[in-house]
Amino acid sequence: QQGKRKLCLSPKQLNMVSSGLKAAALFLAYTTSINAWQVSNINSRFTGVSKHSLDNISHAVQSSRRTSPMQMVATDPEISVGGGRGGMFTATNAENRRVVPEDARGRPVMKVVYVVLESQYQSSMTAAVKRINAGSDNMAVECVGYLLEELRNDDAFEQFQKDVADANVFIGSLIFIQELAEKVTGVVEPLRDQLDAVLVFPSMPEVMRLNKVGQFTMKNLGQSKSVVSDFMKKKKQEDGSSFEEGMLKLLRTLPKVLKFLPSDKAADARTFMMSFQYWLGGSPENLESLMLMVGQDYVEPVKQAMVGKEKVEMEEPVVLPDKAIWHPVAPDIVFENNSKYFEWYDKEFAPEAGIDPKTAPTVGVILQKSHINTKDDTHYVSLISELESRGARVVCIYSGGLDFSGPVEEYFYDASGKQIVDTVINLTGFALVGGPASQDHKKAASVLKKLNVPYMCAVPLVFQSFEEWQASELGLHPVQVALQVSLPEIDGAIEPIIYAGREGATGRSVPLADRVNLLADRALKWSNLRTKKNADKKMAITIFSFPPDKGNVGTAAYLDVFDSILAVMKQMKKEGYDIGDAPMTKEEIMESILNDPEAKISSPELNVAYRMSTDEYYELTPYAEDLEENWGPAPGNLNSDGQNLVVYGKQFGNVFIGVQPSFGYEGDPMRLLFAKSASPHHGFAAYYTYLEKVFGADAVLHFGTHGSLEFMPGKQVGMSGTCYPDRLINSLPSAYLYAANNPSEATIAKRRSYSATVSYLTPPAENAGLYKGLKELKELISSFQGLRENEGRGPAIVNSIVSTAWTCNLDKDIPELPDLETYDAKDDTLENRDAIVGKVYAQIMQIESRLLPCGLHTVGVPPTAEEAIATLVNIAQLDRPEDKIEGLPRVIAASVGRDINDIYRGNNEGVLTDVELNDKVTEASRAAVRALVAQSTDSNGRVKEVKNMFDEMGDFFGGMMGQKKPWTQAIVKAGFPDVSEERLAPLIGYLEFCLKQVVANNELGGIMELLNGEFLMPAPGGDPIRNPDVLPTGRNMHALDPSAIPTSAAVEISEGVVDKLLEKLAADNDGAVPESIAFTLWGTDNIKTYGESLAQVLALVGVRPVADSLGRVNKVELIPLEELGRPRIDVVVSCSGVFRDLFINQMNLLDRGIKMAAEADEPLEMNFVRKHAMQQAEELGVSLRDASCRVFSNSAGSYSANVGLAIENGGWEDESQLQEQFLTRKGFAFNADKPGMMEQQADLFKSALKTVDVTFQNLDSSEISITDVSHYYDSDPTKVVQGLRDDKKKPMSLMADTTTANAQVRSLSETVRLDARTKLLNPKFYEGMLSTGYEGVREIQKRLRNTMGWSATAGEVDNFVFEDANSVFIEDPEMQQRLLDTNPNAFRDMVTTFLEANGRGYWETSEENIERLQELYAEVEDRIEGV
């Protein structure tokens, strides 16, 4: 064309090019450049980056240090943070982005409406439109833009509809939030035909399908199998991400090729591709070209006005290299290799800037290319200048695609392959490989491990202006948390510090001065850990005391703290750290911290390491005066001697072991009632001031799960400089040893206290076994099995079984147990006798096979072979359909023609033959796993190497001889001769892999990697039985991608649990289902189960979670009543503070689902959600929609109902105080219509709870049961509901137990009894605990105290539990003495708990018992006081 040689293509070839083009465009828009934050930005008139004067920047940043960040940011007078509907995360005003031509001068006016995720385009679009209006003879432009989040606001959405209705061109980009994508599609789709052009750049497929440029459309996107996309996938597998770079080149070359295609379709496709390039370029010149091009070719009034006129020819985009090194003051725009960069930097720049290249730490910085193209780089320049002003070298890289691993590998190593950076900061806020849509976390982690330096991922505010974030209690926008905090954590990133905001009026990025300073300080402190000699490093080990009491110093879940500290100290010594004269036994370390040698013997005072005068405290603690509002002037009465603030602990060489102060509630129990948590007290602040500024620690190691630092008040995620976790930890690098089974609270520590976590193993679980009368029962049942038809002996044995069952208090669990006085088995039928024995047998097997963690874990000590067996048996029990692995019980049951689920059902109903068969299957499973482990066990009882070549050879020859494998032989011997070895093979292979993981050991290695400033590999946290990928421990633990739950498997399991729950309730209530159920949701449980309890709530309401086209769950739909087959059950959901922090998007999902049910026009007898919401709307005078809020939690930055704290501290008057605490602290509603806030709605909370018939919680893991931690009863609303109900009837309390493959629903009292029998009263448990000494006594006392907690909140603890515990621990003089000698403080608490249980009416006992306890209390007091 235009006098150039034409390409001659057949129609078929043309068609192929056109399809290929479309596929390429889609591929670009969807696979490689799913997010234009990280896509190459091609600037059409790139004339060079503006040269910032380093001096000016440094001066600007330095001078801003003393001013608040608010002063540094230009504010927008038109912003109203609470504007529109209050509580929005994004409440900016779209009118700021409206440009109307002042004088059209008779030109046709083209109206453009655009919707974008980020505000980055705002200033460029405004400038481009003004240029056209001032300079074009052919057209004028009216333009208005909306930020995607603004469309949640009703007023903004209404205005958006009006604007699109009379627009010529619609432009959309990065519309990736399902509910908002649906809103946009709902408005644009009906108007698509009347619009002259629709340009949608990377977005959800349904929005991309709106594209219309002449004949070019994307109507079939995502709906048919594409040959091109298959080819792309194959190509990507062949040569990895290099293909991505190839696609970017294709984007640039295609328009040139298309010029020569004589086809309208190809010309339209070319316009789309060119538009995409101009859009990515993002500068005013680019966007001007885009609008001129689209206007003159597609907008009807402009086309008509230009008839006979010559079209304006657009300039070609000019591109920057796809990856390079950038520096704001470099003479070249970018450098394509690091040798040229460092030649300039070290020789020319560094001397002028006062940086010594030989000694300076080097910080690698990863940038977003779009900010460089659009010159929106002030936030980058600010951080670079802060790092350089501290004497560091900086190397900044960017990538054109979504994969930053290439530039990292290319630019962060020198020619010899040695890494040149000491720390890396990713300023894009995204995952290293793949951005926000499809990540490759494995690849990212391996690239980062090879580099082996700390990897920080800082976050720029994208959806909020600075003011909105500052005003939000929740902090960072939930969508950003999911994309820019959760996903980078899976790569192994630490420290999600907000470092930049956007300026409301122009949308440009602005550095947040105090955050940039903090980020620079922390990055260099991490670098320091790499470069400083170990002998010179100062390390602070922080231990906890919870509840605050001397007998609780060194508290951590399932961890032998002092033994573990000893292991760490030994390792430090080995690696050259100076540990001075540190003792080398656990007891001596403990003694040196617990007792002050200056004080009298056995003083209640801990060892004082430092006394800080109030003058020094106020001078070194900038926020000290802010604490006076809650605690008065320093020193106060906590961690104080009346004049000074006191730091407890002991220093050994360069290592300080300190005791973190408590929350401070024990000083003033009334604080527990406050709806929002108070600030830390002066003693707490003084402790962290001491670590950082007096002791001068290079890093702090927080020792075990968990302290109080990460739960201090402040934003939920995205701390500001006024949030207390941020103020306390300040610039101190923090490593945090966290239990592998608690990823949710570990994630809070990562996000709120900037801690890099190291996971530790919980103790190996064993079967609880049987003891005393329970053991006797099993022996009697065994005798009965042989003599059941013997009319002489059989009935006598049944009588003994009934009598012993009564003695063991099993009558509470077996309602059918005959009356002891009147029953005689010889008068009964054989069938009835079988039924009685079956029920008793099922009950004791439930106790016997329950898992309990034995003893405490010591860091660096892997389980023995014997200890690994119980864990593997439980791993083997589960079916794993996603891996095509059948559980061991299923394969064994199939060999006798039975389905394991039928056996479980019969077992749970007490059918004797099924109980026997279930027991036999269990024994066969254990025998098989034992045989598997035995072949890898050495003479010391440890697993050194799992299988080896010679075993394989032996198996090979054994197979040739027809010999079965050892595990098959074990199953055959257990009574299953027909078991299929072939069916077992996949499971056995999996168990061998799991065995390797269980016995691997990197905990000490992981701790030292962090303290030495290395990259610690990431790993999921959770239940190792459900997810063996949690193992080995000693890695940087992360949660999961919150948008991935609930998974389809979790939904399926939850439907089964809900069916069992409703069946049980119907059976107990003459076939009636409850109208309302109160539910508790926990963070860790939902991570472990991938959202099972979340899915249960949705299932009860009759709502189905739906995954979007990217596989993310952020949409719900109502299940029609015909399909549901029952009424919709109302729910009142109490979310833990941790669940709120991690899963705010899921709270949104729940709220939307419940509102959907409330607004469904259905009969009230079939929709209890609607029935109750209508009643509450009338009662409270609010709309139906507001009355249907059912998702509650604490206020942002506060955690728990503090009921557990009150019970642990003993500082509560009566139960009404506990109930008031629950209502006050948990009564903050989440409302999807106001997602930026948790709103106090105590009246609505009470009104909803008033209708509750059943309270319900889930137990998902054998490691943490209902008396192991206070959390479960802390959030139990049973008595709260009873107090609120008009009839004062106590609701039923139920618990779902999904800890085994045989999921069950039990009453709360059954669960408490089961827990007491398997733990508190079980010799296997308490002897295991006592074997660990000091910490073990505390663990026993904790379970007794938590048992009483259930009496206080639910009244579901039987008298015999306290009575039996008293006879085990108090009546036995030998046991009494052991407890007193091992941990007198914890023993005193135990005696106090028994007396309190009696005093509060939870335990009736003899006067003799009470007198004994009172005497004991006085004796223990004297012993502690040294009398």
PDB file of N, CA and C in Angstrom, residues 798-799 801-803 805-806 811 814-825 828 832 836-837 840:
ATOM      1  N   VAL A 798     -21.341 -58.935  79.900  1.00  0.00           N
ATOM      2  CA  VAL A 798     -22.081 -57.709  79.529  1.00  0.00           C
ATOM      3  C   VAL A 798     -22.418 -56.907  80.786  1.00  0.00           C
ATOM      4  N   ASN A 799     -22.805 -57.577  81.869  1.00  0.00           N
ATOM      5  CA  ASN A 799     -23.093 -56.867  83.123  1.00  0.00           C
ATOM      6  C   ASN A 799     -21.853 -56.122  83.619  1.00  0.00           C
ATOM      7  N   ILE A 801     -19.417 -55.071  81.738  1.00  0.00           N
ATOM      8  CA  ILE A 801     -19.181 -53.953  80.800  1.00  0.00           C
ATOM      9  C   ILE A 801     -20.060 -52.768  81.192  1.00  0.00           C
ATOM     10  N   VAL A 802     -21.345 -53.025  81.467  1.00  0.00           N
ATOM     11  CA  VAL A 802     -22.272 -51.941  81.820  1.00  0.00           C
ATOM     12  C   VAL A 802     -21.817 -51.266  83.117  1.00  0.00           C
ATOM     13  N   SER A 803     -21.440 -52.088  84.115  1.00  0.00           N
ATOM     14  CA  SER A 803     -21.026 -51.549  85.409  1.00  0.00           C
ATOM     15  C   SER A 803     -19.757 -50.692  85.261  1.00  0.00           C
ATOM     16  N   ALA A 805     -18.650 -49.248  82.530  1.00  0.00           N
ATOM     17  CA  ALA A 805     -18.965 -48.059  81.720  1.00  0.00           C
ATOM     18  C   ALA A 805     -19.540 -46.961  82.616  1.00  0.00           C
ATOM     19  N   TRP A 806     -20.402 -47.351  83.583  1.00  0.00           N
ATOM     20  CA  TRP A 806     -20.948 -46.356  84.527  1.00  0.00           C
ATOM     21  C   TRP A 806     -19.819 -45.772  85.385  1.00  0.00           C
ATOM     22  N   ASP A 811     -21.947 -43.084  80.767  1.00  0.00           N
ATOM     23  CA  ASP A 811     -23.406 -42.945  80.630  1.00  0.00           C
ATOM     24  C   ASP A 811     -23.780 -41.629  79.948  1.00  0.00           C
ATOM     25  N   ILE A 814     -23.366 -42.354  76.222  1.00  0.00           N
ATOM     26  CA  ILE A 814     -24.184 -43.452  75.659  1.00  0.00           C
ATOM     27  C   ILE A 814     -25.552 -43.407  76.330  1.00  0.00           C
ATOM     28  N   PRO A 815     -26.485 -42.641  75.759  1.00  0.00           N
ATOM     29  CA  PRO A 815     -27.809 -42.516  76.387  1.00  0.00           C
ATOM     30  C   PRO A 815     -28.484 -43.892  76.551  1.00  0.00           C
ATOM     31  N   GLU A 816     -28.099 -44.846  75.652  1.00  0.00           N
ATOM     32  CA  GLU A 816     -28.758 -46.175  75.685  1.00  0.00           C
ATOM     33  C   GLU A 816     -28.177 -47.081  76.785  1.00  0.00           C
ATOM     34  N   LEU A 817     -27.183 -46.622  77.525  1.00  0.00           N
ATOM     35  CA  LEU A 817     -26.566 -47.479  78.550  1.00  0.00           C
ATOM     36  C   LEU A 817     -27.620 -47.826  79.607  1.00  0.00           C
ATOM     37  N   PRO A 818     -27.860 -49.128  79.835  1.00  0.00           N
ATOM     38  CA  PRO A 818     -28.951 -49.522  80.754  1.00  0.00           C
ATOM     39  C   PRO A 818     -28.678 -49.070  82.186  1.00  0.00           C
ATOM     40  N   ASP A 819     -29.778 -48.969  82.957  1.00  0.00           N
ATOM     41  CA  ASP A 819     -29.678 -48.570  84.364  1.00  0.00           C
ATOM     42  C   ASP A 819     -28.990 -49.666  85.162  1.00  0.00           C
ATOM     43  N   LEU A 820     -28.019 -49.270  85.958  1.00  0.00           N
ATOM     44  CA  LEU A 820     -27.179 -50.222  86.686  1.00  0.00           C
ATOM     45  C   LEU A 820     -27.985 -51.026  87.705  1.00  0.00           C
ATOM     46  N   GLU A 821     -28.952 -50.356  88.338  1.00  0.00           N
ATOM     47  CA  GLU A 821     -29.714 -51.004  89.416  1.00  0.00           C
ATOM     48  C   GLU A 821     -30.638 -52.105  88.877  1.00  0.00           C
ATOM     49  N   THR A 822     -31.258 -51.840  87.729  1.00  0.00           N
ATOM     50  CA  THR A 822     -32.343 -52.729  87.284  1.00  0.00           C
ATOM     51  C   THR A 822     -31.927 -53.692  86.174  1.00  0.00           C
ATOM     52  N   TYR A 823     -30.799 -53.447  85.485  1.00  0.00           N
ATOM     53  CA  TYR A 823     -30.477 -54.228  84.281  1.00  0.00           C
ATOM     54  C   TYR A 823     -29.765 -55.532  84.634  1.00  0.00           C
ATOM     55  N   ASP A 824     -30.198 -56.601  83.967  1.00  0.00           N
ATOM     56  CA  ASP A 824     -29.448 -57.865  84.037  1.00  0.00           C
ATOM     57  C   ASP A 824     -29.414 -58.431  82.625  1.00  0.00           C
ATOM     58  N   ALA A 825     -28.206 -58.626  82.087  1.00  0.00           N
ATOM     59  CA  ALA A 825     -28.043 -59.018  80.685  1.00  0.00           C
ATOM     60  C   ALA A 825     -28.644 -60.377  80.386  1.00  0.00           C
ATOM     61  N   ASP A 828     -31.867 -60.254  78.732  1.00  0.00           N
ATOM     62  CA  ASP A 828     -31.903 -59.483  77.484  1.00  0.00           C
ATOM     63  C   ASP A 828     -31.641 -60.388  76.284  1.00  0.00           C
ATOM     64  N   ASN A 832     -29.791 -57.254  71.596  1.00  0.00           N
ATOM     65  CA  ASN A 832     -29.686 -56.065  72.456  1.00  0.00           C
ATOM     66  C   ASN A 832     -28.332 -55.995  73.146  1.00  0.00           C
ATOM     67  N   ILE A 836     -25.559 -52.946  72.998  1.00  0.00           N
ATOM     68  CA  ILE A 836     -24.961 -52.247  74.155  1.00  0.00           C
ATOM     69  C   ILE A 836     -23.436 -52.298  74.054  1.00  0.00           C
ATOM     70  N   VAL A 837     -22.911 -53.507  73.798  1.00  0.00           N
ATOM     71  CA  VAL A 837     -21.449 -53.669  73.717  1.00  0.00           C
ATOM     72  C   VAL A 837     -20.903 -52.847  72.544  1.00  0.00           C
ATOM     73  N   VAL A 840     -20.562 -49.175  73.570  1.00  0.00           N
ATOM     74  CA  VAL A 840     -19.440 -48.956  74.504  1.00  0.00           C
ATOM     75  C   VAL A 840     -18.115 -49.091  73.743  1.00  0.00           C
TER      76      VAL A 840
END
